[in-house]
Coordinates of C-alpha atoms in Angstrom, one line a residue:
X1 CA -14.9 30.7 -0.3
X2 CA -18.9 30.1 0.1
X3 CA -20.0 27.3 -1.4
X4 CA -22.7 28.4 -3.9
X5 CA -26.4 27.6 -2.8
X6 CA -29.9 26.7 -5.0
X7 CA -31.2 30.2 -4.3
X8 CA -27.3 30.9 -6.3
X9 CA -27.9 28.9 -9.3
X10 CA -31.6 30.3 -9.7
X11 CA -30.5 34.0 -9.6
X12 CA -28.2 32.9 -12.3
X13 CA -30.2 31.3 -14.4
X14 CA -32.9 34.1 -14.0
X15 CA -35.4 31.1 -12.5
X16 CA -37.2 30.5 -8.9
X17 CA -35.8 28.0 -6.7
X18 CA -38.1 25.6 -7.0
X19 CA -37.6 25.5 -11.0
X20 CA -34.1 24.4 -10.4
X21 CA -35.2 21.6 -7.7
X22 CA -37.1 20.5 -10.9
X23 CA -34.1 20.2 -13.2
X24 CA -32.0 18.9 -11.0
X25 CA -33.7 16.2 -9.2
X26 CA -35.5 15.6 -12.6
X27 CA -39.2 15.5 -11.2
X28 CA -41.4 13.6 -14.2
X29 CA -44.5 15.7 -13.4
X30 CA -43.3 19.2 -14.0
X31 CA -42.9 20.3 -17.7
X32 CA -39.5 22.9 -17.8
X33 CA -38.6 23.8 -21.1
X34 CA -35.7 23.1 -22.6
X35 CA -34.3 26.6 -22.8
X36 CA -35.2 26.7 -18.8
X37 CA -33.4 23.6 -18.5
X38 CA -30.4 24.4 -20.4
X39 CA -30.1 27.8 -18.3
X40 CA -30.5 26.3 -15.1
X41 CA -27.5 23.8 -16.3
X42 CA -25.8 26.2 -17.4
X43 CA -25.6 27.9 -13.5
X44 CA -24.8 25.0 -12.2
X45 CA -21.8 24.6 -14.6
X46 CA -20.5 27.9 -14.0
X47 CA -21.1 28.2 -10.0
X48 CA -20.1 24.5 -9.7
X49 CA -22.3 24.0 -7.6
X50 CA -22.9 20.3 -5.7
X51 CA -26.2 19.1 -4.6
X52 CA -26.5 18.5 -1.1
X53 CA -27.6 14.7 -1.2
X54 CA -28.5 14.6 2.9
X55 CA -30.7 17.4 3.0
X56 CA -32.3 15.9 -0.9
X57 CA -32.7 12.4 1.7
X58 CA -34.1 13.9 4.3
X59 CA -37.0 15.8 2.3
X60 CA -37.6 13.0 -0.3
X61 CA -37.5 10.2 2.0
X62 CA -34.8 8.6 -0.5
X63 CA -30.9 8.8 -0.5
X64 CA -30.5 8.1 -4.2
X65 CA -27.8 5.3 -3.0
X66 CA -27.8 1.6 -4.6
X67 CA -25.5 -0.8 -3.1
X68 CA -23.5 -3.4 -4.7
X69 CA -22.4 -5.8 -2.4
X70 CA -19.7 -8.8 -3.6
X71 CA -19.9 -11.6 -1.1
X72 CA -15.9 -12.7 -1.1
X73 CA -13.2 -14.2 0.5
X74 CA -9.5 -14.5 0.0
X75 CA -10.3 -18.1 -1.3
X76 CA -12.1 -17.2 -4.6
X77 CA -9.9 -16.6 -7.4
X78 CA -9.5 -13.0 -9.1
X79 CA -10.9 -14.1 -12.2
X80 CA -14.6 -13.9 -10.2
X81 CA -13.8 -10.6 -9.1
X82 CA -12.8 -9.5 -12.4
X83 CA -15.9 -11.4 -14.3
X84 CA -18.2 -8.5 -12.4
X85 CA -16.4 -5.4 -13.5
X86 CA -18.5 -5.1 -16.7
X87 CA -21.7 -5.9 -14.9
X88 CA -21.0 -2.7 -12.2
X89 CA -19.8 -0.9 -14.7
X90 CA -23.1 -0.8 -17.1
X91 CA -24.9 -1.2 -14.0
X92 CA -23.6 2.5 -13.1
X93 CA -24.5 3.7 -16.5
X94 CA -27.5 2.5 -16.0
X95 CA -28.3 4.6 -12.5
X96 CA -26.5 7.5 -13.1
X97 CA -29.4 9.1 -15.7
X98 CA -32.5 8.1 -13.3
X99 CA -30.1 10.3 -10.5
X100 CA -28.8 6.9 -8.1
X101 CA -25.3 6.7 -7.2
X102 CA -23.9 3.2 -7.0
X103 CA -21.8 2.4 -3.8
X104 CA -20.0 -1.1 -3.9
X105 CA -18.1 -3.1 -1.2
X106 CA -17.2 -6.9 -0.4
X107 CA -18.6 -8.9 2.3
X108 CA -17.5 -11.5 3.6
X109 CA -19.4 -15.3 3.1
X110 CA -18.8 -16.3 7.1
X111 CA -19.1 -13.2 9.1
X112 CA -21.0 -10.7 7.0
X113 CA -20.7 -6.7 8.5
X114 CA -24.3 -5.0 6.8
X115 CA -23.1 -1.7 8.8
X116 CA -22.6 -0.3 5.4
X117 CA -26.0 -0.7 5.0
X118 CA -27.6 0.9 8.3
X119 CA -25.0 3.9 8.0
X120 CA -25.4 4.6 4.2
X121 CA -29.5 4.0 4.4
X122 CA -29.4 2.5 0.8
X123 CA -32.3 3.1 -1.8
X124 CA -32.0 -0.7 -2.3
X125 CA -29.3 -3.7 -2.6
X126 CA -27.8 -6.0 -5.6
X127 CA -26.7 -8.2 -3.9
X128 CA -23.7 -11.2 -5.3
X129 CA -23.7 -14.9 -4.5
X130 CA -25.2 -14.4 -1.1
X131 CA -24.8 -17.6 1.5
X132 CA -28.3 -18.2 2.2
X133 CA -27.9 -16.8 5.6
X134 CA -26.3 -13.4 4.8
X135 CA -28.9 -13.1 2.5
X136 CA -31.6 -12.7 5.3
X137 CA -28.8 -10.6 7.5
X138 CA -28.9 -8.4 4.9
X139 CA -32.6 -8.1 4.7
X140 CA -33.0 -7.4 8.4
X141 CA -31.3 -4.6 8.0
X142 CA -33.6 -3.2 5.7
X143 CA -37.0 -1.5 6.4
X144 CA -39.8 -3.6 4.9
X145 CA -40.4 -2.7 1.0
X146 CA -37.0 -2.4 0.4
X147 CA -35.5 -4.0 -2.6
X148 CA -33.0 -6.6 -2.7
X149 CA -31.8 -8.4 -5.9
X150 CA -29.8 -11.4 -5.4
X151 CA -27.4 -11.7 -8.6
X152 CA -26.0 -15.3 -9.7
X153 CA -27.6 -16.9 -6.2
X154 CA -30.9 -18.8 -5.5
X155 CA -33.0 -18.5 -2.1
X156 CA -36.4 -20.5 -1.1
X157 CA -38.0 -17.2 -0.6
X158 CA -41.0 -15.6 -2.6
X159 CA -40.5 -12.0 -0.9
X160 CA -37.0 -12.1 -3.3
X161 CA -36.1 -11.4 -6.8
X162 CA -33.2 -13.7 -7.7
X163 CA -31.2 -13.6 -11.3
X164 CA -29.5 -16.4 -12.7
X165 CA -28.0 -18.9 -15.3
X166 CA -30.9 -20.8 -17.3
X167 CA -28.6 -23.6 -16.0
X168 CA -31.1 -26.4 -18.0
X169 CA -31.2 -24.2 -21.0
X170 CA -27.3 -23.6 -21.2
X171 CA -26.5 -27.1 -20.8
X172 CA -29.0 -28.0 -23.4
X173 CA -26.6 -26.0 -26.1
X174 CA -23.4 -27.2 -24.2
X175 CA -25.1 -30.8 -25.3
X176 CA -26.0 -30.0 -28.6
X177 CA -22.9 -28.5 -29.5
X178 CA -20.9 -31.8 -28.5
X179 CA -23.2 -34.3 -29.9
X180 CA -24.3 -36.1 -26.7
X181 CA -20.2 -36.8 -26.3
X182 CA -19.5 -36.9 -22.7
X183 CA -17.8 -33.7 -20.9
X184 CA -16.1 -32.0 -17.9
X185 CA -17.4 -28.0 -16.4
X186 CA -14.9 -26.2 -14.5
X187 CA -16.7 -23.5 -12.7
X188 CA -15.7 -20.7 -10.0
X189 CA -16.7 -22.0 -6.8
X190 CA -20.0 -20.4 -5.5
X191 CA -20.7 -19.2 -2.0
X192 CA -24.7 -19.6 -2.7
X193 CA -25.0 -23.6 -2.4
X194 CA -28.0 -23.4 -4.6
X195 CA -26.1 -21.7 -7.4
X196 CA -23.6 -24.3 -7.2
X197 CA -26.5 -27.7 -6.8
X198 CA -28.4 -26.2 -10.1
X199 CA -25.4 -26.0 -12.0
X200 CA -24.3 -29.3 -11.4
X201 CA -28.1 -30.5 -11.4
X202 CA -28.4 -29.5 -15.1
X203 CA -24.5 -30.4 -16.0
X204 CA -25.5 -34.4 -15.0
X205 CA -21.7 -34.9 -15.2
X206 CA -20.2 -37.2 -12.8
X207 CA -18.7 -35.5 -9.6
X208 CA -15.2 -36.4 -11.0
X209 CA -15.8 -34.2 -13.7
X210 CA -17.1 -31.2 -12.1
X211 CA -14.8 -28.4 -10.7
X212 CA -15.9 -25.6 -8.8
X213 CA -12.6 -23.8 -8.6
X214 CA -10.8 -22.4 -5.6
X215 CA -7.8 -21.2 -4.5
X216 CA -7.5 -24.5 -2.7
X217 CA -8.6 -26.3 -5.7
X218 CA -6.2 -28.8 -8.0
X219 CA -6.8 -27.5 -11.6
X220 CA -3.8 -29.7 -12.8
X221 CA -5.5 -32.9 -11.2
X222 CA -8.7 -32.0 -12.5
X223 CA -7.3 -31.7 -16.1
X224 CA -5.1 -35.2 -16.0
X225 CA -8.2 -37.0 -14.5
X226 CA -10.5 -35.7 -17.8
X227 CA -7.9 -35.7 -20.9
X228 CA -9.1 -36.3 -23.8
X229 CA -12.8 -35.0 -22.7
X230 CA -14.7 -31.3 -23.9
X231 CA -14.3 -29.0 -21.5
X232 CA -17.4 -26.3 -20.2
X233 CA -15.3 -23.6 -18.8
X234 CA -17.3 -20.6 -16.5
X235 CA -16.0 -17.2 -17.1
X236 CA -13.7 -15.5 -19.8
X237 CA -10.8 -14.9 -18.0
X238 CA -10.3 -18.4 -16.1
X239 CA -10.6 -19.6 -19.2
X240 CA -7.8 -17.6 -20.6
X241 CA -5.7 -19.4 -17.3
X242 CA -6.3 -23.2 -19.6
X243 CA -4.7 -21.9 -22.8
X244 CA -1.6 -24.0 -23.9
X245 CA -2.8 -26.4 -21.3
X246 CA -6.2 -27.6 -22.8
X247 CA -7.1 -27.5 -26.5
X248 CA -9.1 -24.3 -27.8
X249 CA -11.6 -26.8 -30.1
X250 CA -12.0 -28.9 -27.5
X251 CA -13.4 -25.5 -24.8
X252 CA -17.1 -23.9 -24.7
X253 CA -16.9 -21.0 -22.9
X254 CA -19.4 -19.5 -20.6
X255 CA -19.2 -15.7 -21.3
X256 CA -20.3 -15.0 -17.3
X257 CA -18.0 -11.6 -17.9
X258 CA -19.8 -10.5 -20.9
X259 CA -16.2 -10.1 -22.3
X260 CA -15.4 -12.6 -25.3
X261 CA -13.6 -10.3 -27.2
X262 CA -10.4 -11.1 -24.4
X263 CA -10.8 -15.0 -26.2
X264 CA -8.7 -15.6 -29.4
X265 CA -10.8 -16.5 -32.4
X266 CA -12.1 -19.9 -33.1
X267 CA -13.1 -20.7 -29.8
X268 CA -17.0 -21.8 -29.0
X269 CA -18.9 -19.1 -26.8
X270 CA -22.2 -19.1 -24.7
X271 CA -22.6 -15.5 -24.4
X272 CA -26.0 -13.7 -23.0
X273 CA -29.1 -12.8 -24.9
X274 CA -29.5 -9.8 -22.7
X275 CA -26.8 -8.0 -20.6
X276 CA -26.9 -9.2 -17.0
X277 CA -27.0 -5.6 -15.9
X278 CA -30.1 -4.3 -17.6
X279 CA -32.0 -7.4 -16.7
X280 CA -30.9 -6.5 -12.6
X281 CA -31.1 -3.1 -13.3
X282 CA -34.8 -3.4 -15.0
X283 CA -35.7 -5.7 -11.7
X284 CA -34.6 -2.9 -9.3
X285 CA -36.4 0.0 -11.0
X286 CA -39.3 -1.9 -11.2
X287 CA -39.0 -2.2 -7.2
X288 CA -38.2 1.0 -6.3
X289 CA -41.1 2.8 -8.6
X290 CA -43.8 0.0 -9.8
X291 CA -43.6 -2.5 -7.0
X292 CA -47.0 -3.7 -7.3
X293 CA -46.7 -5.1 -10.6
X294 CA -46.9 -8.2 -11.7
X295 CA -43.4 -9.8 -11.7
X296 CA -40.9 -12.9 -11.8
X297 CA -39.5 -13.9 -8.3
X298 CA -36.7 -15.5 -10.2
X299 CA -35.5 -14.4 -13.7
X300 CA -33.0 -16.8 -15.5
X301 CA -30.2 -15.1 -18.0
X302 CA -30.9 -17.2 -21.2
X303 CA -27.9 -17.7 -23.6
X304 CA -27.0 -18.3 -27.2
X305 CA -23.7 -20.0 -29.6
X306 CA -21.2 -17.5 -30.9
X307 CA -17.5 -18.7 -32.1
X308 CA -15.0 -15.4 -31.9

């Protein structure tokens, strides 16, 4: 069966074809009506018919593709892979009304493969707890002007937008809420080495009382060597991994998942101001259509005390 065409959908809908490029690619400077609109949908609906994104790349210059790439190895634990569901998840919510599809994939720390980049020709990149060095891999594979957004990472570069923890600011709840009482932070471990000397910059905990957790790591150890002591726990769901082992009153949990509700009630929560995908999200649409705006290079995700 012939796949349905634009010329198709604008004999359907009783429009010219260049009215339903309009509506479909949603171009801000043309006024349609809504009845037009809602016609034009209509067709569509009924003919089912399926833009052709290569040919809408090759006249607009764009491919409407935003990658989400999850630098990962077999060494981190699952919790950090689950702790960004909800972030791609809004993130896609998020892209889907301005017309950009969101393609995701891992990449590993050591011996990054950007192929997916070059082949896909991607609008622009979020990219996760980048190494340093696959951070400027990545870039080199990109025409200059194209945006990258390092997520949860830091880089000593002013051409880059980085988003992360208010490390200082956290801590400085973490330290109010305990009363100056000495503590221990159990973290995921971070491929970004920046990530990971910020963190423990602003924690100003003794190395013995600092975990950032691997597969490899010795969680029981960890615990035995700081019984007795508050614990800052990173993330939701390894959290949920030290109930019945450490005491619930004794936790602050750092809501890195945005998903306390998974906590039973009474525990003490650092949970985000603003969602970590509409503050990445925000950064990248500034990029792609106002990129000569004034702007952060580095926006830090602030946090405030909630008990479930």
């Amino acid at each position: 069966m012939k796949k349905p065409t634009l010329k198709d959908v604008a004999k359907e809908a009783g429009v010219s074809v260049a009215t339903v490029s309009y509506v479909l690619n949603d171009v801000a400077h043309q006024t349609i009506p809504d009845e037009t609109k809602r016609r034009v949908l209509e067709a569509v609906g009924k003919l089912n018919y399926v833009q052709n994104l290569a040919a809408r790349s090759l006249s607009s210059g764009r491919t409407q593709l935003l990658g989400v790439l999850l630098v990962g190895s077999e060494r981190d634990l699952v919790s950090k892979y689950i702790s960004y569901g909800k972030f791609i998840d809004e993130l896609e919510r998020m892209s889907k009304p301005q017309g950009y599809h969101l393609m995701t994939s891992q990449i590993d720390p050591v011996t990054p493969n950007f192929a997916i980049i070059a082949e896909r020709k991607l609008d622009g990149v979020f990219l996760i707890d980048a190494r340093e060095g696959s951070f400027y891999s990545v870039s080199e594979k990109f025409p200059y002007g194209s945006p990258l957004v390092l997520v949860d990472g830091n880089i000593e570069d002013p051409l880059f937008r980085r988003l992360m923890p208010d490390f200082s600011q956290l801590f400085g709840l973490v330290r109010e809420t305990f009363a100056g009482s000495p503590f221990a932070v159990i973290c995921e471990n971070y491929h970004n080495r920046s990530m990971t000397e910020s963190l423990a910059a602003a924690a100003d905990v003794p190395p013995e009382r600092l975990l950032a957790l691997d597969a490899d790591g010795d969680l029981a150890a960890f615990l035995a060597r700081n019984r007795g002591l508050p614990l800052v726990v990173f993330n939701e769901f390894l959290a949920m991994r030290l109930l019945g082992r450490v005491d619930p009153s004794a936790m602050v949990v750092v809501c890195a998942s945005e998903a306390p509700g998974y906590l039973p009630e009474g525990i003490r929560l650092l949970v985000l101001e603003d969602s970590k995908a509409s503050v990445a999200y925000a950064t990248m649409e500034q990029l792609l259509h106002r990129p000569y705006e004034p702007e952060e290079k580095i926006r830090k995700f602030r946090f405030k005390l909630f008990t479930s």
